[in-house]
XYZ file of C-alpha atoms in Angstrom:
333
model
C 22.311 -15.176 5.493
C 24.205 -13.107 2.896
C 21.415 -13.652 0.371
C 18.806 -12.656 2.977
C 20.700 -9.456 3.764
C 21.100 -8.673 0.052
C 17.368 -9.163 -0.534
C 16.569 -6.902 2.420
C 18.804 -4.160 1.036
C 17.318 -4.505 -2.455
C 13.750 -4.339 -1.133
C 14.597 -1.349 1.066
C 16.223 0.375 -1.914
C 13.217 -0.357 -4.142
C 10.817 1.094 -1.576
C 12.861 4.176 -0.655
C 11.899 6.695 -3.393
C 8.206 5.851 -3.097
C 8.318 6.129 0.672
C 9.996 9.523 0.484
C 7.330 10.647 -1.990
C 4.540 9.346 0.233
C 5.966 11.069 3.313
C 6.164 14.365 1.435
C 2.596 14.023 0.137
C 1.366 13.199 3.624
C 3.064 16.288 5.013
C 1.601 18.478 2.251
C -1.887 17.058 2.838
C -1.554 17.677 6.570
C -0.313 21.263 6.252
C -1.849 22.589 3.011
C -5.176 20.773 2.560
C -7.822 22.113 4.965
C -9.136 19.506 7.381
C -12.712 20.435 6.452
C -12.054 19.326 2.865
C -10.807 15.915 4.008
C -13.758 15.608 6.380
C -16.187 16.601 3.621
C -14.969 14.103 1.028
C -13.630 11.294 3.228
C -15.300 11.954 6.568
C -17.607 9.727 8.583
C -20.642 10.061 6.291
C -18.801 9.961 2.988
C -18.994 6.955 0.699
C -16.129 4.502 0.516
C -16.630 4.718 -3.253
C -15.214 8.254 -3.178
C -12.028 7.073 -1.490
C -11.715 4.135 -3.909
C -12.136 6.334 -6.982
C -9.679 8.919 -5.643
C -7.090 6.273 -4.754
C -7.271 4.099 -7.885
C -5.397 6.332 -10.373
C -2.769 7.608 -7.910
C 0.733 6.233 -8.663
C 1.457 5.429 -5.005
C 2.718 1.985 -4.041
C 2.247 -0.066 -0.878
C 5.015 1.838 0.887
C 4.145 5.413 -0.075
C 0.419 4.939 0.615
C 1.129 4.279 4.310
C 2.159 7.817 5.293
C -0.371 9.321 2.861
C -3.216 7.317 4.416
C -2.058 8.280 7.921
C -2.113 11.902 6.788
C -5.708 11.837 5.506
C -6.886 9.827 8.537
C -5.408 12.316 10.996
C -6.862 15.156 8.936
C -10.373 13.812 9.497
C -11.038 10.888 7.133
C -13.275 8.140 8.484
C -11.999 4.641 9.197
C -13.965 3.223 6.254
C -12.712 5.843 3.790
C -9.118 5.419 4.992
C -9.340 1.638 4.574
C -10.830 2.011 1.095
C -8.064 4.432 0.110
C -5.380 2.091 1.496
C -6.671 -0.762 -0.663
C -7.390 1.021 -3.954
C -4.214 3.100 -4.086
C -1.488 0.420 -3.850
C -3.408 -2.238 -5.785
C -3.375 -0.246 -9.004
C -2.534 3.136 -10.546
C -1.946 4.751 -13.910
C 1.629 3.465 -13.920
C 0.789 -0.148 -13.053
C -2.122 -0.202 -15.525
C 0.296 0.783 -18.279
C 2.739 -1.946 -17.258
C -0.123 -4.468 -17.105
C -1.227 -3.538 -20.624
C 2.329 -3.917 -21.915
C 3.017 -7.263 -20.244
C -0.384 -8.960 -19.959
C -2.662 -7.387 -22.558
C -5.951 -5.458 -22.477
C -8.034 -8.044 -20.596
C -5.840 -7.895 -17.506
C -5.322 -4.127 -17.877
C -9.100 -3.577 -17.752
C -9.924 -6.207 -15.143
C -7.217 -5.125 -12.702
C -8.476 -1.585 -11.856
C -12.081 -2.826 -11.764
C -11.020 -5.480 -9.264
C -9.078 -2.926 -7.215
C -12.100 -0.631 -6.924
C -14.334 -3.556 -5.954
C -11.781 -4.710 -3.382
C -11.498 -1.220 -1.890
C -15.264 -0.778 -1.655
C -15.689 -4.167 0.016
C -12.901 -3.539 2.544
C -14.179 -0.055 3.372
C -17.768 -1.267 3.689
C -16.780 -4.069 6.055
C -14.800 -1.625 8.194
C -17.867 0.614 8.413
C -20.135 -2.311 9.316
C -17.841 -4.087 11.783
C -16.150 -1.215 13.576
C -17.243 1.884 15.450
C -16.064 5.279 14.271
C -13.697 7.101 16.617
C -11.555 10.248 16.418
C -8.149 9.827 14.756
C -5.035 9.810 16.895
C -4.244 13.383 15.941
C -7.486 15.159 15.107
C -6.463 18.676 16.113
C -5.161 21.044 13.431
C -1.413 21.529 13.292
C -0.423 25.156 13.848
C 2.705 27.052 14.655
C 2.280 28.832 17.975
C 3.966 31.801 19.524
C 3.250 32.711 23.110
C 0.307 30.298 23.160
C -1.498 32.121 20.339
C -2.102 30.448 16.978
C -0.095 31.930 14.137
C -1.123 31.952 10.485
C 1.637 30.343 8.464
C 2.902 31.601 5.135
C 3.114 29.199 2.185
C 6.878 28.817 2.674
C 6.383 28.087 6.384
C 3.673 25.542 5.575
C 5.940 23.742 3.094
C 8.732 23.685 5.681
C 6.304 22.361 8.292
C 5.093 19.720 5.806
C 8.641 18.443 5.320
C 9.306 18.411 9.060
C 6.011 16.614 9.732
C 6.397 14.035 6.960
C 10.067 13.250 7.458
C 9.905 13.593 11.239
C 6.796 12.553 13.149
C 5.241 10.330 10.486
C 8.340 8.302 9.743
C 8.896 7.895 13.478
C 5.364 6.514 13.891
C 5.676 3.561 11.503
C 9.378 2.969 10.758
C 9.573 -0.056 13.072
C 6.803 -1.933 11.280
C 8.225 -0.825 7.947
C 11.525 -2.556 8.699
C 9.718 -5.650 9.988
C 7.594 -5.784 6.826
C 10.611 -5.537 4.552
C 12.320 -8.211 6.667
C 9.398 -10.623 6.182
C 9.416 -9.918 2.453
C 13.142 -10.675 2.302
C 12.548 -13.987 4.117
C 9.852 -14.974 1.610
C 11.996 -13.961 -1.349
C 14.997 -15.878 0.023
C 13.449 -19.116 1.230
C 10.221 -19.665 -0.758
C 11.074 -21.324 -4.093
C 9.706 -19.517 -7.170
C 8.331 -22.792 -8.510
C 5.986 -23.295 -5.535
C 3.029 -21.432 -7.046
C 3.535 -22.827 -10.539
C 3.086 -26.360 -9.142
C -0.499 -25.469 -8.224
C -1.295 -23.279 -11.222
C -5.095 -23.376 -11.253
C -8.070 -23.394 -8.941
C -8.916 -22.057 -5.527
C -5.975 -23.789 -3.844
C -3.507 -21.887 -6.021
C -5.271 -18.637 -5.132
C -5.239 -19.405 -1.403
C -1.556 -20.273 -1.600
C -0.989 -16.963 -3.386
C -2.716 -15.137 -0.514
C -0.573 -16.867 2.117
C 2.627 -15.989 0.281
C 1.639 -12.439 -0.622
C 0.597 -11.246 2.874
C 4.153 -10.897 4.266
C 5.545 -9.627 0.960
C 6.465 -5.989 0.432
C 5.793 -5.297 -3.218
C 4.217 -2.414 -5.114
C 1.596 -2.681 -7.852
C 4.084 -1.957 -10.629
C 6.658 -4.423 -9.288
C 4.026 -7.129 -8.816
C 3.082 -7.007 -12.512
C 6.193 -8.636 -14.040
C 6.180 -11.145 -11.172
C 2.565 -12.055 -12.011
C 3.450 -12.218 -15.707
C 6.272 -14.628 -14.880
C 3.876 -16.769 -12.841
C 1.462 -16.964 -15.780
C 4.276 -17.935 -18.121
C 5.129 -20.776 -15.725
C 1.546 -22.071 -15.754
C -0.369 -20.090 -13.143
C -3.926 -19.138 -14.161
C -4.856 -15.487 -14.856
C -7.119 -15.532 -11.794
C -4.338 -16.632 -9.459
C -2.024 -13.997 -10.970
C -4.717 -11.356 -10.354
C -5.036 -12.474 -6.717
C -1.294 -11.938 -6.320
C -1.492 -8.443 -7.836
C -4.367 -7.504 -5.501
C -3.260 -8.998 -2.199
C 0.503 -8.438 -2.517
C 0.479 -4.614 -2.524
C -2.412 -4.256 -0.037
C -1.633 -6.781 2.709
C 2.046 -6.505 3.627
C 2.959 -6.580 7.313
C 3.757 -2.865 7.542
C 0.392 -1.878 6.048
C -1.515 -4.240 8.334
C 0.179 -2.899 11.443
C -0.562 0.674 10.393
C -4.218 -0.302 9.921
C -4.243 -1.772 13.428
C -2.510 1.219 15.026
C -4.524 3.911 13.227
C -7.926 2.227 12.824
C -7.991 -0.537 15.442
C -8.057 -4.342 15.618
C -11.679 -4.682 14.420
C -10.897 -2.582 11.360
C -7.813 -4.708 10.679
C -9.936 -7.869 10.664
C -12.494 -6.223 8.365
C -9.723 -4.892 6.116
C -8.091 -8.306 5.696
C -11.420 -10.046 5.168
C -12.429 -7.541 2.514
C -9.154 -7.649 0.605
C -8.769 -11.441 0.624
C -12.402 -12.356 -0.118
C -12.733 -9.797 -2.929
C -9.427 -10.907 -4.479
C -10.559 -14.543 -4.474
C -13.954 -13.630 -5.940
C -12.439 -11.530 -8.729
C -9.787 -14.176 -9.409
C -12.409 -16.903 -9.833
C -14.560 -14.570 -11.955
C -11.619 -13.792 -14.256
C -10.793 -17.479 -14.742
C -14.466 -18.185 -15.512
C -14.646 -15.326 -18.045
C -11.428 -16.452 -19.747
C -12.676 -20.066 -19.970
C -16.255 -19.222 -20.964
C -15.376 -16.758 -23.712
C -12.184 -18.613 -24.710
C -10.095 -15.475 -24.287
C -6.385 -15.504 -25.033
C -4.080 -13.532 -22.765
C -0.715 -12.890 -24.368
C 1.964 -12.539 -21.708
C 5.452 -11.150 -22.137
C 8.013 -11.092 -19.368
C 9.500 -7.794 -18.329
C 11.648 -6.471 -15.524
C 10.794 -3.853 -12.881
C 13.483 -1.175 -13.349
C 17.050 -1.088 -12.174
C 16.961 -0.933 -8.419
C 20.602 0.071 -8.234
C 20.137 3.306 -10.181
C 21.362 6.546 -8.679
C 17.816 7.692 -7.790
C 16.997 4.520 -5.866
C 20.407 4.386 -4.167
C 20.324 8.053 -3.147
C 16.757 7.657 -1.850
C 17.757 4.600 0.176
C 20.660 6.484 1.767
C 18.410 9.430 2.630
C 15.656 7.193 4.046
C 18.141 5.159 6.075
C 19.603 8.384 7.456
C 16.160 9.647 8.481
C 15.318 6.361 10.218
C 18.659 6.230 12.040
C 18.194 9.847 13.157
C 14.732 9.071 14.531
C 16.070 6.084 16.466
C 18.903 8.220 17.862
C 16.317 10.757 19.047
C 14.278 7.991 20.689
C 17.329 6.573 22.465
C 18.376 10.021 23.713
C 14.920 10.662 25.117
């Protein structure tokens, strides 16, 4: 139980700075970016490719993409574009590509973002095909009102409103599932032996096992890279490692529940189907390419950063305080 609690705290601490960043970005998008821009680029008729290309380079992890995706959805993005953005953004980014190049070489560094874009396009396309478009939960513009009349906000007032929106309403909307997701990840980290995947290093079974383990995990693209490198060093194939790096950041419990709440159950099914099937396809393709062309992937083992640094610790304290305050408000009401 002590180890489980320690793992929960470490995972919460690791996620905290990225979550705070994502909440701020979501608030800024909601208050500063005109809804018509979001609707134009990510609206009902826009291509899921646009959302995938926009999301791929962003250095947002699986935790910070949640509030950001909620922000663009409620600003007018379609279900398909939102799903595509939610897949492409946490699966890769400029930061994780750099880490991949350092730890796993150019083959993986090139194949990873290509796979992420393909995965995002497939998930978004399936959402568009299998679900019916509907208005977001909060489609109306957010304005400050005085006496019932809309008031034009100054830049300072908009920034203040962005902070209040991001660190108030948004965190209140998904904090429960966030804690549940981190709890599941802590359970996996505590009770699933690290050697389990290495025992089934190659083939489709290893990839399916990777999917099952990665769904409840709460891990960002950058953090998943040294884990995947360690798996390859222990005998796991490059394809299975790629499946872990694709499904881990995009399918944690908190993300899936946000997809269900914001987009609906049909979109959730399409989202999961798209992410899992594309990850398996790209994993098998990578293994085939490596075998066919006799490629050598040099792997070095690295560590994800010190999670007990002052930035992470301070962020965790701030995030915990915000969550506690929101629960106090709920209990009072």
